[in-house]
């Protein structure tokens, strides 16, 4: 029994006396990162294997590893796209109203300009009317035809038509006959306006409300028979002479 214990002790001593072939010592790695212009410098401390010397501590050796990051691709510039507003829908066209063509009223027949004695009658009347503030008359073939139709028998008489009417017989010219009518003004009493037989030709000649005239001068033998028709007719009686006050200006 004692010999067995001794053998075990010898073996243990032999194991302690045998040299260590390799001793590895762990050292913490220290890493320093430096950033310079996108270049990363990394220092790595690498642990070397210790030499086969007894109890020799491994000496750290520094190595430097430089990392260059891959270039970063910058995407090409794309202009911003703005959402354009959708165009407003055009309103549906409204139907245009169909124009209604209204025929123009037929123009009133225009009497041709008077000539000869007709022209002299119109001009003489308007000359005298202008002296009394009355508007110029216009010639009417309708009234002239009425006068012509009612002088055919060459007997002096009123026609009884719807117009005002002046008659003259035996004068040498229409100007002389109309002047005789106008000279009745010397007998007209403006202070007592109204109709008088002695001044009726004059008051009709210058009556302001009258606008048209038509005359006919018929040759009857060696004499002349002049009939003149007026529209609107003058010599309107009533209302205490008010119509004469309004239409006869002295």
mmCIF file of C-alpha atoms in Angstrom:
data_model
loop_
_atom_site.group_PDB
_atom_site.id
_atom_site.type_symbol
_atom_site.label_atom_id
_atom_site.label_comp_id
_atom_site.label_asym_id
_atom_site.label_seq_id
_atom_site.Cartn_x
_atom_site.Cartn_y
_atom_site.Cartn_z
ATOM 1 C CA UNK A 1 0.000 0.000 0.000
ATOM 2 C CA UNK A 2 2.756 2.440 0.833
ATOM 3 C CA UNK A 3 4.489 1.640 -2.456
ATOM 4 C CA UNK A 4 1.376 2.566 -4.444
ATOM 5 C CA UNK A 5 1.092 5.996 -2.810
ATOM 6 C CA UNK A 6 4.708 6.689 -3.538
ATOM 7 C CA UNK A 7 4.272 5.930 -7.223
ATOM 8 C CA UNK A 8 1.428 8.407 -7.531
ATOM 9 C CA UNK A 9 3.485 11.160 -5.919
ATOM 10 C CA UNK A 10 6.348 10.570 -8.316
ATOM 11 C CA UNK A 11 4.045 10.851 -11.283
ATOM 12 C CA UNK A 12 2.631 14.144 -10.044
ATOM 13 C CA UNK A 13 6.041 15.653 -9.569
ATOM 14 C CA UNK A 14 7.072 14.595 -12.997
ATOM 15 C CA UNK A 15 4.072 16.360 -14.489
ATOM 16 C CA UNK A 16 4.947 19.654 -12.809
ATOM 17 C CA UNK A 17 8.533 19.512 -13.927
ATOM 18 C CA UNK A 18 7.644 19.118 -17.637
ATOM 19 C CA UNK A 19 7.876 22.496 -19.437
ATOM 20 C CA UNK A 20 4.797 24.157 -20.934
ATOM 21 C CA UNK A 21 4.983 23.874 -24.729
ATOM 22 C CA UNK A 22 2.679 26.720 -25.515
ATOM 23 C CA UNK A 23 1.017 29.332 -23.363
ATOM 24 C CA UNK A 24 -1.594 31.478 -24.879
ATOM 25 C CA UNK A 25 -2.623 34.630 -23.168
ATOM 26 C CA UNK A 26 -5.802 36.321 -23.997
ATOM 27 C CA UNK A 27 -5.640 40.095 -24.381
ATOM 28 C CA UNK A 28 -8.631 42.310 -24.873
ATOM 29 C CA UNK A 29 -8.691 44.006 -28.225
ATOM 30 C CA UNK A 30 -8.735 47.800 -28.219
ATOM 31 C CA UNK A 31 -10.340 49.363 -31.279
ATOM 32 C CA UNK A 32 -10.028 53.021 -32.171
ATOM 33 C CA UNK A 33 -12.132 54.420 -35.058
ATOM 34 C CA UNK A 34 -11.162 57.727 -36.620
ATOM 35 C CA UNK A 35 -13.299 59.464 -39.252
ATOM 36 C CA UNK A 36 -11.436 61.699 -41.656
ATOM 37 C CA UNK A 37 -13.096 62.714 -44.905
ATOM 38 C CA UNK A 38 -15.120 59.585 -45.157
ATOM 39 C CA UNK A 39 -12.001 57.379 -44.550
ATOM 40 C CA UNK A 40 -12.238 55.135 -41.547
ATOM 41 C CA UNK A 41 -9.019 54.177 -39.848
ATOM 42 C CA UNK A 42 -9.247 51.126 -37.668
ATOM 43 C CA UNK A 43 -6.397 50.064 -35.378
ATOM 44 C CA UNK A 44 -6.451 46.460 -34.361
ATOM 45 C CA UNK A 45 -4.216 44.979 -31.729
ATOM 46 C CA UNK A 46 -3.385 41.399 -32.617
ATOM 47 C CA UNK A 47 -2.169 38.967 -29.928
ATOM 48 C CA UNK A 48 0.875 36.999 -30.992
ATOM 49 C CA UNK A 49 1.739 33.589 -29.783
ATOM 50 C CA UNK A 50 4.244 33.748 -26.953
ATOM 51 C CA UNK A 51 7.744 32.257 -27.563
ATOM 52 C CA UNK A 52 8.760 29.110 -25.924
ATOM 53 C CA UNK A 53 10.357 30.899 -23.048
ATOM 54 C CA UNK A 54 9.194 30.248 -19.575
ATOM 55 C CA UNK A 55 6.766 32.770 -18.210
ATOM 56 C CA UNK A 56 7.427 35.231 -21.084
ATOM 57 C CA UNK A 57 4.453 37.534 -21.577
ATOM 58 C CA UNK A 58 3.314 38.081 -25.172
ATOM 59 C CA UNK A 59 4.124 41.493 -26.552
ATOM 60 C CA UNK A 60 1.203 43.103 -28.366
ATOM 61 C CA UNK A 61 1.891 44.288 -31.874
ATOM 62 C CA UNK A 62 -0.203 47.005 -33.458
ATOM 63 C CA UNK A 63 -1.426 46.786 -37.002
ATOM 64 C CA UNK A 64 -3.515 49.319 -38.855
ATOM 65 C CA UNK A 65 -6.328 48.497 -41.234
ATOM 66 C CA UNK A 66 -7.771 51.297 -43.378
ATOM 67 C CA UNK A 67 -11.315 50.998 -44.608
ATOM 68 C CA UNK A 68 -12.470 53.058 -47.554
ATOM 69 C CA UNK A 69 -16.236 52.981 -47.787
ATOM 70 C CA UNK A 70 -17.654 52.296 -51.228
ATOM 71 C CA UNK A 71 -18.768 55.395 -53.062
ATOM 72 C CA UNK A 72 -22.312 56.338 -52.367
ATOM 73 C CA UNK A 73 -24.227 56.726 -55.573
ATOM 74 C CA UNK A 74 -26.175 59.910 -55.548
ATOM 75 C CA UNK A 75 -29.383 59.487 -57.538
ATOM 76 C CA UNK A 76 -29.675 61.745 -60.538
ATOM 77 C CA UNK A 77 -31.692 64.890 -59.914
ATOM 78 C CA UNK A 78 -35.269 64.480 -60.834
ATOM 79 C CA UNK A 79 -37.292 67.648 -61.151
ATOM 80 C CA UNK A 80 -40.307 67.652 -58.923
ATOM 81 C CA UNK A 81 -43.512 66.725 -60.592
ATOM 82 C CA UNK A 82 -46.378 68.905 -59.614
ATOM 83 C CA UNK A 83 -49.841 67.679 -59.994
ATOM 84 C CA UNK A 84 -51.388 70.091 -62.472
ATOM 85 C CA UNK A 85 -55.000 70.874 -61.680
ATOM 86 C CA UNK A 86 -57.380 69.083 -63.896
ATOM 87 C CA UNK A 87 -58.971 71.454 -66.435
ATOM 88 C CA UNK A 88 -62.426 72.544 -65.507
ATOM 89 C CA UNK A 89 -65.015 70.983 -67.743
ATOM 90 C CA UNK A 90 -66.418 73.408 -70.251
ATOM 91 C CA UNK A 91 -70.094 74.088 -69.759
ATOM 92 C CA UNK A 92 -72.292 72.634 -72.380
ATOM 93 C CA UNK A 93 -73.188 75.300 -74.941
ATOM 94 C CA UNK A 94 -76.609 76.702 -74.469
ATOM 95 C CA UNK A 95 -78.816 76.604 -77.515
ATOM 96 C CA UNK A 96 -78.961 79.976 -79.146
ATOM 97 C CA UNK A 97 -82.431 81.380 -79.452
ATOM 98 C CA UNK A 98 -83.757 81.317 -82.942
ATOM 99 C CA UNK A 99 -84.241 84.916 -84.004
ATOM 100 C CA UNK A 100 -87.737 85.758 -84.986
ATOM 101 C CA UNK A 101 -87.760 87.907 -88.038
ATOM 102 C CA UNK A 102 -90.441 90.508 -87.711
ATOM 103 C CA UNK A 103 -91.198 92.112 -91.021
ATOM 104 C CA UNK A 104 -90.656 95.820 -90.954
ATOM 105 C CA UNK A 105 -93.801 97.839 -91.408
ATOM 106 C CA UNK A 106 -94.306 99.097 -94.872
ATOM 107 C CA UNK A 107 -93.141 102.680 -95.106
ATOM 108 C CA UNK A 108 -95.779 105.275 -95.620
ATOM 109 C CA UNK A 109 -96.019 106.326 -99.219
ATOM 110 C CA UNK A 110 -93.932 109.385 -99.869
ATOM 111 C CA UNK A 111 -95.447 111.960 -102.123
ATOM 112 C CA UNK A 112 -93.211 113.114 -104.948
ATOM 113 C CA UNK A 113 -91.896 116.632 -104.692
ATOM 114 C CA UNK A 114 -94.382 119.093 -106.119
ATOM 115 C CA UNK A 115 -93.595 120.986 -109.292
ATOM 116 C CA UNK A 116 -95.053 123.971 -111.030
ATOM 117 C CA UNK A 117 -98.051 125.514 -109.246
ATOM 118 C CA UNK A 118 -97.957 122.765 -106.604
ATOM 119 C CA UNK A 119 -94.447 123.734 -105.590
ATOM 120 C CA UNK A 120 -95.376 127.427 -105.513
ATOM 121 C CA UNK A 121 -98.355 126.669 -103.252
ATOM 122 C CA UNK A 122 -96.172 124.760 -100.778
ATOM 123 C CA UNK A 123 -93.381 127.336 -100.698
ATOM 124 C CA UNK A 124 -95.722 130.300 -100.287
ATOM 125 C CA UNK A 125 -97.600 128.625 -97.435
ATOM 126 C CA UNK A 126 -94.404 127.780 -95.575
ATOM 127 C CA UNK A 127 -93.048 131.293 -95.985
ATOM 128 C CA UNK A 128 -96.081 132.790 -94.261
ATOM 129 C CA UNK A 129 -96.267 130.063 -91.595
ATOM 130 C CA UNK A 130 -92.663 130.655 -90.585
ATOM 131 C CA UNK A 131 -93.530 134.255 -89.710
ATOM 132 C CA UNK A 132 -96.007 132.940 -87.106
ATOM 133 C CA UNK A 133 -93.988 130.138 -85.503
ATOM 134 C CA UNK A 134 -95.761 127.303 -87.351
ATOM 135 C CA UNK A 135 -93.904 124.292 -88.742
ATOM 136 C CA UNK A 136 -93.425 123.871 -92.476
ATOM 137 C CA UNK A 137 -96.041 121.765 -94.247
ATOM 138 C CA UNK A 138 -95.299 118.700 -96.366
ATOM 139 C CA UNK A 139 -96.931 117.969 -99.696
ATOM 140 C CA UNK A 140 -99.608 115.238 -99.920
ATOM 141 C CA UNK A 141 -100.687 113.799 -103.279
ATOM 142 C CA UNK A 142 -103.791 112.412 -101.532
ATOM 143 C CA UNK A 143 -104.976 115.886 -100.618
ATOM 144 C CA UNK A 144 -103.992 117.248 -104.034
ATOM 145 C CA UNK A 145 -106.062 114.524 -105.737
ATOM 146 C CA UNK A 146 -109.037 115.435 -103.563
ATOM 147 C CA UNK A 147 -108.728 119.084 -104.640
ATOM 148 C CA UNK A 148 -108.410 118.120 -108.289
ATOM 149 C CA UNK A 149 -111.515 115.946 -108.129
ATOM 150 C CA UNK A 150 -113.616 118.740 -106.583
ATOM 151 C CA UNK A 151 -112.723 121.573 -108.963
ATOM 152 C CA UNK A 152 -113.774 119.842 -112.163
ATOM 153 C CA UNK A 153 -116.997 121.785 -112.656
ATOM 154 C CA UNK A 154 -115.191 125.149 -112.324
ATOM 155 C CA UNK A 155 -117.849 126.365 -109.876
ATOM 156 C CA UNK A 156 -116.507 127.711 -106.623
ATOM 157 C CA UNK A 157 -117.872 125.702 -103.669
ATOM 158 C CA UNK A 158 -116.556 123.784 -100.660
ATOM 159 C CA UNK A 159 -116.143 120.057 -101.152
ATOM 160 C CA UNK A 160 -117.390 119.071 -97.702
ATOM 161 C CA UNK A 161 -114.473 116.647 -97.236
ATOM 162 C CA UNK A 162 -112.753 115.699 -93.962
ATOM 163 C CA UNK A 163 -109.973 118.262 -94.426
ATOM 164 C CA UNK A 164 -109.532 121.966 -93.852
ATOM 165 C CA UNK A 165 -110.089 123.857 -97.086
ATOM 166 C CA UNK A 166 -109.347 127.261 -98.666
ATOM 167 C CA UNK A 167 -110.707 128.421 -102.041
ATOM 168 C CA UNK A 168 -109.750 131.240 -104.415
ATOM 169 C CA UNK A 169 -111.087 132.139 -107.879
ATOM 170 C CA UNK A 170 -110.024 134.653 -110.502
ATOM 171 C CA UNK A 171 -106.457 135.436 -109.349
ATOM 172 C CA UNK A 172 -103.596 135.611 -111.836
ATOM 173 C CA UNK A 173 -101.322 133.208 -109.895
ATOM 174 C CA UNK A 174 -101.352 130.878 -106.943
ATOM 175 C CA UNK A 175 -98.961 133.217 -105.106
ATOM 176 C CA UNK A 176 -101.460 136.079 -105.490
ATOM 177 C CA UNK A 177 -104.361 133.944 -104.225
ATOM 178 C CA UNK A 178 -102.447 132.684 -101.148
ATOM 179 C CA UNK A 179 -101.214 136.216 -100.374
ATOM 180 C CA UNK A 180 -104.839 137.390 -100.360
ATOM 181 C CA UNK A 181 -105.656 134.700 -97.769
ATOM 182 C CA UNK A 182 -102.716 135.740 -95.605
ATOM 183 C CA UNK A 183 -103.627 139.454 -95.662
ATOM 184 C CA UNK A 184 -106.763 138.680 -93.639
ATOM 185 C CA UNK A 185 -104.435 138.820 -90.613
ATOM 186 C CA UNK A 186 -104.978 142.553 -90.549
ATOM 187 C CA UNK A 187 -108.554 141.915 -89.439
ATOM 188 C CA UNK A 188 -107.819 139.221 -86.877
ATOM 189 C CA UNK A 189 -108.351 140.245 -83.254
ATOM 190 C CA UNK A 190 -105.812 138.389 -81.145
ATOM 191 C CA UNK A 191 -107.375 139.842 -77.981
ATOM 192 C CA UNK A 192 -110.550 137.888 -78.779
ATOM 193 C CA UNK A 193 -109.292 134.629 -80.357
ATOM 194 C CA UNK A 194 -111.821 132.570 -82.297
ATOM 195 C CA UNK A 195 -113.253 131.866 -85.717
ATOM 196 C CA UNK A 196 -114.423 134.702 -87.932
ATOM 197 C CA UNK A 197 -115.612 134.461 -91.552
ATOM 198 C CA UNK A 198 -113.416 137.397 -92.553
ATOM 199 C CA UNK A 199 -110.215 135.784 -91.222
ATOM 200 C CA UNK A 200 -110.861 132.038 -91.659
ATOM 201 C CA UNK A 201 -108.460 131.684 -94.655
ATOM 202 C CA UNK A 202 -105.640 133.294 -92.653
ATOM 203 C CA UNK A 203 -106.120 131.246 -89.490
ATOM 204 C CA UNK A 204 -106.210 127.973 -91.467
ATOM 205 C CA UNK A 205 -103.055 128.959 -93.383
ATOM 206 C CA UNK A 206 -100.954 129.439 -90.191
ATOM 207 C CA UNK A 207 -102.703 126.837 -87.959
ATOM 208 C CA UNK A 208 -99.894 125.170 -85.989
ATOM 209 C CA UNK A 209 -101.449 121.685 -85.736
ATOM 210 C CA UNK A 210 -101.701 121.372 -89.525
ATOM 211 C CA UNK A 211 -98.869 119.314 -91.051
ATOM 212 C CA UNK A 212 -99.884 118.431 -94.649
ATOM 213 C CA UNK A 213 -101.180 120.288 -97.655
ATOM 214 C CA UNK A 214 -102.376 119.433 -101.171
ATOM 215 C CA UNK A 215 -103.665 121.925 -103.735
ATOM 216 C CA UNK A 216 -104.922 122.010 -107.285
ATOM 217 C CA UNK A 217 -105.044 125.082 -109.518
ATOM 218 C CA UNK A 218 -107.544 124.483 -112.324
ATOM 219 C CA UNK A 219 -107.742 126.642 -115.425
ATOM 220 C CA UNK A 220 -111.360 127.576 -115.963
ATOM 221 C CA UNK A 221 -111.632 129.667 -119.167
ATOM 222 C CA UNK A 222 -109.529 132.714 -118.580
ATOM 223 C CA UNK A 223 -109.570 132.329 -114.802
ATOM 224 C CA UNK A 224 -107.838 130.150 -112.256
ATOM 225 C CA UNK A 225 -109.634 128.166 -109.632
ATOM 226 C CA UNK A 226 -107.400 127.263 -106.624
ATOM 227 C CA UNK A 227 -108.444 124.749 -103.976
ATOM 228 C CA UNK A 228 -106.107 123.779 -101.056
ATOM 229 C CA UNK A 229 -106.746 120.946 -98.577
ATOM 230 C CA UNK A 230 -105.191 120.812 -95.055
ATOM 231 C CA UNK A 231 -104.580 117.961 -92.627
ATOM 232 C CA UNK A 232 -105.018 118.206 -89.627
ATOM 233 C CA UNK A 233 -107.776 120.772 -90.336
ATOM 234 C CA UNK A 234 -107.628 124.142 -88.602
ATOM 235 C CA UNK A 235 -110.303 126.567 -87.420
ATOM 236 C CA UNK A 236 -111.452 124.250 -84.623
ATOM 237 C CA UNK A 237 -114.055 126.036 -82.524
ATOM 238 C CA UNK A 238 -115.023 125.492 -78.904
ATOM 239 C CA UNK A 239 -113.493 125.683 -75.440
ATOM 240 C CA UNK A 240 -113.869 129.470 -75.382
ATOM 241 C CA UNK A 241 -111.420 130.003 -78.213
ATOM 242 C CA UNK A 242 -108.679 127.940 -76.532
ATOM 243 C CA UNK A 243 -107.815 126.117 -79.797
ATOM 244 C CA UNK A 244 -107.219 129.431 -81.565
ATOM 245 C CA UNK A 245 -105.049 130.639 -78.701
ATOM 246 C CA UNK A 246 -102.887 127.521 -79.035
ATOM 247 C CA UNK A 247 -102.676 127.415 -82.842
ATOM 248 C CA UNK A 248 -102.760 131.000 -84.069
ATOM 249 C CA UNK A 249 -99.665 132.943 -83.097
ATOM 250 C CA UNK A 250 -99.613 136.595 -84.039
#
